[in-house]
Coordinates of C-alpha atoms and ligand atoms in Angstrom, one line a residue:
X1 CA 0.0 0.1 -0.3
X2 CA 1.3 3.5 -0.9
X3 CA 2.1 5.9 2.3
X4 CA 0.1 8.6 1.6
X5 CA 2.2 11.0 3.2
X6 CA 5.3 10.4 1.4
X7 CA 5.4 12.1 -2.3
X8 CA 5.9 10.5 -5.3
X9 CA 9.4 10.6 -6.0
X10 CA 9.9 13.2 -8.9
X11 CA 13.1 13.3 -11.7
X12 CA 15.1 16.1 -11.1
X13 CA 17.2 17.2 -14.1
X14 CA 20.2 19.3 -13.8
X15 CA 20.0 23.1 -13.4
X16 CA 21.5 23.7 -16.7
X17 CA 19.3 21.6 -18.6
X18 CA 16.4 24.0 -17.9
X19 CA 18.1 26.3 -20.2
X20 CA 18.2 24.0 -23.2
X21 CA 16.9 25.7 -25.8
X22 CA 14.9 23.6 -28.9
X23 CA 17.0 23.5 -31.7
X24 CA 15.4 25.4 -34.9
X25 CA 17.8 23.7 -37.5
X26 CA 16.9 20.0 -36.1
X27 CA 13.4 21.3 -36.6
X28 CA 14.1 22.5 -39.7
X29 CA 15.5 19.0 -41.0
X30 CA 12.1 17.0 -40.5
X31 CA 10.7 20.3 -42.7
X32 CA 13.3 19.6 -45.2
X33 CA 12.9 16.2 -45.4
X34 CA 9.7 16.5 -46.4
X35 CA 9.1 15.5 -50.5
X36 CA 8.8 18.1 -52.8
X37 CA 10.9 21.0 -50.7
X38 CA 13.6 23.1 -52.1
X39 CA 16.1 23.5 -49.5
X40 CA 18.5 26.2 -49.1
X41 CA 18.5 25.7 -45.2
X42 CA 20.9 22.9 -44.2
X43 CA 24.8 23.6 -43.8
X44 CA 25.0 20.2 -45.6
X45 CA 28.0 19.4 -48.4
X46 CA 26.2 17.7 -51.5
X47 CA 26.7 14.0 -51.1
X48 CA 27.6 13.5 -54.8
X49 CA 30.7 15.4 -54.2
X50 CA 31.7 13.0 -51.4
X51 CA 34.7 10.9 -52.5
X52 CA 33.1 7.5 -51.9
X53 CA 34.7 5.1 -53.9
X54 CA 38.2 6.4 -53.0
X55 CA 37.0 6.3 -49.5
X56 CA 35.5 2.8 -49.9
X57 CA 38.9 1.7 -51.4
X58 CA 41.0 3.2 -48.7
X59 CA 38.9 1.4 -45.9
X60 CA 38.8 -1.9 -46.8
X61 CA 42.4 -1.7 -48.0
X62 CA 43.1 -0.6 -44.2
X63 CA 40.7 -3.4 -42.4
X64 CA 42.2 -6.3 -44.4
X65 CA 46.1 -5.2 -44.0
X66 CA 45.8 -4.6 -40.3
X67 CA 43.5 -6.0 -37.9
X68 CA 44.6 -3.4 -35.1
X69 CA 42.5 -0.9 -37.0
X70 CA 40.0 -2.3 -35.4
X71 CA 41.4 -1.7 -31.7
X72 CA 41.9 1.0 -29.5
X73 CA 44.4 2.7 -30.4
X74 CA 46.8 5.9 -29.5
X75 CA 46.2 8.9 -32.1
X76 CA 47.7 8.0 -35.6
X77 CA 51.2 9.8 -36.4
X78 CA 50.4 9.2 -40.1
X79 CA 47.5 11.3 -40.1
X80 CA 48.9 14.0 -37.9
X81 CA 51.6 14.2 -40.5
X82 CA 49.2 14.6 -43.0
X83 CA 47.2 17.3 -41.3
X84 CA 50.6 19.4 -41.0
X85 CA 51.2 19.5 -44.5
X86 CA 47.6 20.3 -44.9
X87 CA 48.0 23.2 -42.4
X88 CA 51.1 24.2 -44.4
X89 CA 49.3 24.9 -47.6
X90 CA 47.0 27.1 -45.3
X91 CA 50.0 28.9 -44.5
X92 CA 50.4 27.4 -40.7
X93 CA 53.9 25.8 -39.4
X94 CA 53.2 23.1 -36.7
X95 CA 54.7 20.0 -35.6
X96 CA 52.9 16.6 -35.2
X97 CA 53.1 16.7 -31.5
X98 CA 50.6 20.1 -31.9
X99 CA 47.8 18.2 -33.7
X100 CA 45.1 17.1 -31.4
X101 CA 42.7 14.3 -33.4
X102 CA 39.1 15.1 -32.6
X103 CA 35.6 13.4 -33.5
X104 CA 34.5 16.1 -35.5
X105 CA 35.2 20.1 -35.1
X106 CA 32.1 20.1 -32.9
X107 CA 34.4 17.9 -30.4
X108 CA 37.2 20.4 -30.8
X109 CA 35.0 23.1 -29.7
X110 CA 33.6 21.2 -26.4
X111 CA 37.2 19.9 -24.9
X112 CA 38.6 23.5 -25.7
X113 CA 35.8 25.3 -23.9
X114 CA 36.3 22.6 -20.9
X115 CA 40.1 22.8 -21.2
X116 CA 39.5 27.3 -20.9
X117 CA 36.4 27.9 -18.9
X118 CA 36.0 28.2 -15.3
X119 CA 32.6 28.4 -13.7
X120 CA 31.1 31.8 -14.0
X121 CA 33.6 32.6 -16.6
X122 CA 33.6 34.8 -19.5
X123 CA 33.5 34.2 -23.1
X124 CA 33.6 36.6 -26.1
X125 CA 32.0 35.3 -29.0
X126 CA 30.0 37.6 -32.0
X127 CA 25.9 37.8 -31.7
X128 CA 25.4 35.9 -34.7
X129 CA 27.3 32.6 -34.5
X130 CA 27.1 29.0 -35.4
X131 CA 24.5 27.6 -33.3
X132 CA 26.8 24.5 -32.5
X133 CA 29.2 26.5 -30.0
X134 CA 25.9 28.1 -28.3
X135 CA 25.0 24.5 -27.9
X136 CA 28.6 23.7 -26.2
X137 CA 28.5 26.9 -23.7
X138 CA 25.0 26.1 -22.5
X139 CA 26.1 23.3 -20.2
X140 CA 29.0 25.8 -18.9
X141 CA 26.6 28.4 -18.5
X142 CA 29.4 31.2 -18.9
X143 CA 29.0 35.4 -19.1
X144 CA 28.7 35.7 -22.7
X145 CA 30.1 38.9 -23.9
X146 CA 28.6 39.5 -27.3
X147 CA 30.6 41.5 -30.2
X148 CA 28.8 42.8 -33.6
X149 CA 30.2 41.6 -36.6
X150 CA 30.0 43.3 -39.8
X151 CA 29.1 41.7 -43.1
X152 CA 31.9 43.3 -45.2
X153 CA 34.9 42.6 -42.8
X154 CA 33.8 40.4 -40.1
X155 CA 34.1 41.1 -36.0
X156 CA 34.2 44.2 -34.6
X157 CA 37.6 44.5 -33.2
X158 CA 36.7 48.0 -31.9
X159 CA 34.1 46.5 -30.1
X160 CA 36.0 44.2 -28.9
X161 CA 38.7 46.1 -28.2
X162 CA 36.2 48.4 -25.4
X163 CA 34.8 45.7 -23.7
X164 CA 38.7 44.3 -23.0
X165 CA 39.4 48.0 -22.1
X166 CA 36.2 48.4 -19.8
X167 CA 37.7 45.3 -17.8
X168 CA 36.3 42.1 -19.7
X169 CA 38.5 39.2 -19.4
X170 CA 37.2 36.4 -21.4
X171 CA 38.6 32.5 -21.2
X172 CA 38.5 33.0 -24.3
X173 CA 37.1 34.5 -28.0
X174 CA 35.6 32.3 -30.4
X175 CA 35.3 33.3 -34.1
X176 CA 35.2 31.5 -37.5
X177 CA 37.1 34.3 -39.4
X178 CA 37.3 32.5 -42.9
X179 CA 33.7 31.8 -44.5
X180 CA 31.5 32.5 -41.2
X181 CA 28.6 30.2 -40.3
X182 CA 26.2 32.3 -40.7
X183 CA 27.3 35.4 -42.2
X184 CA 29.5 34.2 -45.1
X185 CA 31.9 36.8 -44.3
X186 CA 35.6 36.1 -44.3
X187 CA 37.7 38.6 -41.8
X188 CA 39.9 40.9 -43.7
X189 CA 43.8 40.5 -43.4
X190 CA 43.9 43.6 -41.5
X191 CA 41.4 42.8 -38.7
X192 CA 43.3 39.5 -38.8
X193 CA 46.4 41.3 -37.5
X194 CA 44.4 43.3 -35.2
X195 CA 42.8 40.9 -33.5
X196 CA 45.9 38.5 -32.7
X197 CA 47.7 41.7 -31.7
X198 CA 44.7 42.1 -29.3
X199 CA 44.9 38.7 -28.0
X200 CA 48.8 39.2 -27.0
X201 CA 48.1 42.1 -25.6
X202 CA 45.3 41.1 -22.9
X203 CA 46.5 37.3 -23.0
X204 CA 42.9 36.3 -24.4
X205 CA 42.7 32.7 -26.2
X206 CA 41.2 33.1 -29.4
X207 CA 39.3 29.7 -30.7
X208 CA 39.8 30.1 -34.9
X209 CA 37.2 27.8 -35.7
X210 CA 37.9 26.7 -39.8
X211 CA 36.0 24.0 -41.0
X212 CA 35.7 26.4 -44.3
X213 CA 39.3 27.2 -45.0
X214 CA 39.7 25.0 -47.7
X215 CA 36.9 26.3 -49.5
X216 CA 37.5 29.5 -50.5
X217 CA 36.5 30.8 -53.8
X218 CA 38.3 33.9 -55.2
X219 CA 41.4 35.9 -55.0
X220 CA 44.6 35.3 -53.1
X221 CA 44.0 32.5 -50.3
X222 CA 43.4 34.4 -46.9
X223 CA 46.0 32.9 -43.8
X224 CA 44.3 31.7 -41.1
X225 CA 44.6 33.5 -37.8
X226 CA 47.0 30.5 -36.7
X227 CA 49.5 31.7 -39.3
X228 CA 50.0 35.0 -37.6
X229 CA 50.4 33.6 -33.9
X230 CA 51.1 31.0 -32.4
X231 CA 50.9 31.6 -28.9
X232 CA 47.1 32.9 -29.0
X233 CA 45.6 31.0 -31.3
X234 CA 44.1 28.0 -30.8
X235 CA 43.1 26.5 -34.1
X236 CA 39.9 23.8 -35.5
X237 CA 40.1 22.2 -38.4
X238 CA 37.9 19.3 -39.7
X239 CA 37.3 16.5 -42.5
X240 CA 33.4 17.4 -42.6
X241 CA 33.4 19.4 -45.3
X242 CA 36.1 18.8 -47.4
X243 CA 35.7 14.9 -47.4
X244 CA 32.5 14.1 -45.6
X245 CA 30.9 15.0 -42.2
X246 CA 29.9 11.3 -41.2
X247 CA 33.6 10.6 -41.1
X248 CA 33.3 12.4 -37.8
X249 CA 36.9 13.5 -37.9
X250 CA 38.4 16.9 -36.9
X251 CA 41.8 18.4 -35.3
X252 CA 43.0 21.2 -33.1
X253 CA 46.5 22.7 -33.5
X254 CA 47.6 23.5 -30.3
X255 CA 51.0 23.6 -28.0
X256 CA 51.9 20.3 -27.1
X257 CA 51.3 21.0 -23.3
X258 CA 47.8 21.6 -23.9
X259 CA 47.5 18.5 -26.3
X260 CA 48.2 16.6 -23.1
X261 CA 45.3 18.1 -21.1
X262 CA 42.9 17.9 -24.0
X263 CA 43.7 14.3 -24.1
X264 CA 42.4 13.4 -20.7
X265 CA 39.4 16.0 -21.2
X266 CA 38.4 13.9 -24.5
X267 CA 38.7 10.4 -22.5
X268 CA 36.1 11.3 -20.4
X269 CA 33.8 11.7 -23.6
X270 CA 34.8 9.2 -25.9
X271 CA 38.1 7.5 -24.9
X272 CA 39.6 8.3 -28.2
X273 CA 38.6 9.1 -32.1
X274 CA 37.9 5.9 -34.0
X275 CA 41.3 4.3 -34.7
X276 CA 39.9 2.8 -38.2
X277 CA 38.4 6.1 -39.8
X278 CA 41.6 7.9 -38.6
X279 CA 43.8 5.2 -40.9
X280 CA 41.2 5.1 -43.8
X281 CA 41.6 8.7 -43.8
X282 CA 45.3 8.6 -43.7
X283 CA 45.2 6.0 -46.6
X284 CA 42.9 8.5 -48.6
X285 CA 45.4 11.0 -47.8
X286 CA 48.4 8.6 -49.0
X287 CA 46.8 8.5 -52.4
X288 CA 47.5 12.1 -53.1
X289 CA 43.4 12.8 -54.1
X290 CA 42.8 15.4 -51.5
X291 CA 44.0 18.4 -54.0
X292 CA 41.8 17.3 -56.4
X293 CA 38.7 16.8 -54.3
X294 CA 39.2 20.0 -53.0
X295 CA 39.5 21.8 -56.4
X296 CA 36.4 20.0 -57.5
X297 CA 34.5 21.2 -54.7
X298 CA 35.7 24.7 -55.1
X299 CA 35.0 24.7 -58.8
X300 CA 31.2 23.0 -57.7
X301 CA 30.7 25.8 -54.8
X302 CA 31.8 28.7 -56.9
X303 CA 29.3 28.2 -59.6
X304 CA 26.4 27.8 -56.9
X305 CA 27.5 30.6 -54.9
X306 CA 27.6 32.4 -58.1
X307 CA 24.0 31.1 -59.0
X308 CA 23.1 32.5 -55.7
X309 CA 24.2 35.8 -55.5
X310 CA 23.1 36.4 -59.3
X311 CA 19.4 35.0 -58.4
X312 CA 19.5 37.6 -55.0
X313 CA 20.5 40.5 -57.7
X314 CA 17.6 39.8 -60.1
X315 CA 14.9 39.1 -57.8
X316 CA 15.2 40.7 -54.3
X317 CA 13.5 44.4 -53.8
X318 CA 16.0 47.0 -53.6
X319 CA 16.1 47.6 -49.6
X320 CA 17.3 44.0 -49.2
X321 CA 21.0 43.7 -48.7
X322 CA 23.3 40.3 -48.4
X323 CA 26.7 39.1 -47.8
X324 CA 29.1 38.2 -50.8
X325 CA 31.1 35.4 -49.6
X326 CA 34.2 34.5 -51.0
X327 CA 34.3 31.2 -48.9
X328 CA 32.3 28.9 -47.0
X329 CA 28.7 27.7 -47.9
X330 CA 26.4 31.0 -46.9
X331 CA 25.0 33.7 -47.9
X332 CA 23.4 35.8 -45.0
X333 CA 20.4 37.9 -46.3
X334 CA 19.2 41.1 -44.2
X335 CA 15.5 41.9 -45.2
X336 CA 13.7 45.3 -44.6
X337 CA 14.1 46.2 -40.6
X338 CA 10.1 45.4 -40.2
X339 CA 10.3 41.4 -41.7
X340 CA 9.8 38.8 -39.5
X341 CA 11.7 35.7 -41.0
X342 CA 10.3 32.8 -38.6
X343 CA 6.9 34.1 -40.1
X344 CA 8.3 34.1 -43.9
X345 CA 9.5 30.5 -43.0
X346 CA 6.1 29.4 -42.5
X347 CA 4.9 31.1 -45.3
X348 CA 7.6 29.8 -48.0
X349 CA 6.9 26.3 -47.0
X350 CA 3.6 26.2 -47.3
X351 CA 3.1 28.3 -49.9
X352 CA 6.2 27.8 -52.2
X353 CA 7.8 24.5 -50.8
X354 CA 11.1 26.2 -50.2
X355 CA 12.8 26.2 -47.3
X356 CA 15.6 28.5 -45.3
X357 CA 16.8 29.1 -42.1
X358 CA 15.5 32.3 -40.1
X359 CA 18.4 34.5 -38.6
X360 CA 16.9 34.0 -35.3
X361 CA 18.7 30.6 -35.4
X362 CA 21.8 32.1 -34.6
X363 CA 21.1 35.0 -32.8
X364 CA 23.9 34.5 -29.2
X365 CA 21.3 35.5 -26.9
X366 CA 17.2 34.9 -26.8
X367 CA 15.1 33.7 -30.3
X368 CA 16.1 36.6 -32.5
X369 CA 18.3 39.1 -30.9
X370 CA 18.2 41.6 -33.7
X371 CA 18.3 39.3 -36.5
X372 CA 14.6 38.4 -36.7
X373 CA 14.5 40.3 -40.2
X374 CA 17.4 38.6 -41.5
X375 CA 17.9 34.6 -43.1
X376 CA 20.7 31.9 -43.5
X377 CA 21.0 30.9 -47.6
X378 CA 23.3 28.1 -48.0
X379 CA 24.3 27.1 -51.9
X380 CA 26.3 24.3 -51.1
X381 CA 23.8 21.3 -51.6
X382 CA 21.6 22.7 -54.4
X383 CA 21.8 23.2 -58.3
X384 CA 22.3 26.7 -60.1
X385 CA 18.4 25.8 -61.4
X386 CA 17.0 25.2 -57.8
X387 CA 18.8 27.9 -56.3
X388 CA 16.8 30.3 -58.9
X389 CA 13.9 28.8 -58.4
X390 CA 14.3 29.0 -54.3
X391 CA 15.2 32.5 -54.2
X392 CA 12.5 33.7 -56.8
X393 CA 10.2 32.3 -54.3
X394 CA 11.1 33.6 -51.3
X395 CA 11.4 37.2 -53.2
X396 CA 7.8 36.7 -54.6
X397 CA 6.4 36.5 -50.6
X398 CA 8.1 39.9 -49.5
Ligands
PLP401 C1 31.5 26.8 -37.8 C2 31.4 25.2 -37.4 N1 31.7 24.9 -36.8 C3 31.8 23.4 -36.3 C4 31.0 22.3 -37.4 C5 31.5 21.2 -36.7 O1 31.9 20.6 -37.5 P1 32.2 18.9 -37.7 O2 31.2 18.3 -38.2 O3 33.6 18.8 -37.8 O4 32.0 18.7 -36.1 C6 30.4 23.1 -38.1 C7 29.4 22.4 -39.1 O5 28.7 23.0 -39.9 C8 30.4 24.6 -38.5 O6 29.9 25.3 -39.7

């Protein structure tokens, strides 16, 4: 018989879980998966561009040759050496001991935040930002110091400097200097120099998130922050956008003393990144196919970027502004200040079977925070014809 005086026990969740917000991007995945939807929403690479046959050959060769590739194993030196060579192409000098292999860039962000942030600490971050980083920060609950970004040159260095002068002492500053997600902007060389100087002057580590660094389409390749400074920049790279996301393979470039600590933090999460995947990707890289693969991605995405910019110019009303990305996968569009892109999305899906991501999904604070009239369009996984159709459809609703 129940004791009527004892209340039923209820499940009590950790305090921070009350701050978990619904992920607008995940919800959109369901919308976009509906048949007949033309979507410029997802940040997904085009599956037709995955090097599937070459990777299948590398994977089966590795398993056949070395059953130990299915074992628990330390990080693969050969892969670290390949990453050192890839970083050299971007103008970064580093050693294999500085390459920390992760299960995707997302895990790199998680372990770096855990490494640097004390309870109640501060983080400096752009007000419109990759939602995955916001998710990392939710559980750590830091005080967020939001910095503006301008749509031509990237992070507002003056704003960051003003906050530091006023006494802010962030555990780190997080930024995506090349092919920003969602803004599509690439930080100018001049701002890069000023940012690393600022970081050095105030002793603020910079987390440089660079999954799109190899996807540059115009002009001289721009060098990452890590090429300008090896003391304060912690670089995060990824194979997701140049090979395939399902590999779940990324890396951090960090001083060896930090690599030791990161190893322990990572062990608590997943022990290690798949030894099999590390060997298969190293075997793929051994074949020398990567430069060709990157050139193919650049050529295809450049055409699609141009198709999107052309369609915006043809169809959008005169008061609409957008970024002109020279890297990455995204264009950020600002509509008239009174527009509400959550409502526009509902109409776009219902009336035109077209999808995009409302800007509010990337706002640091709250649901919209200055981005209610904005939207993010991805050009990576749609053909020029689909892009033309989708932009004309969105414009017809304005
Ligand atoms: C800016 C940014 N950082 C990190 C990630 C996560 O990358 P990964 O697939 O390597 O975990 C993404 C994925 O879209 C991203 O856009």
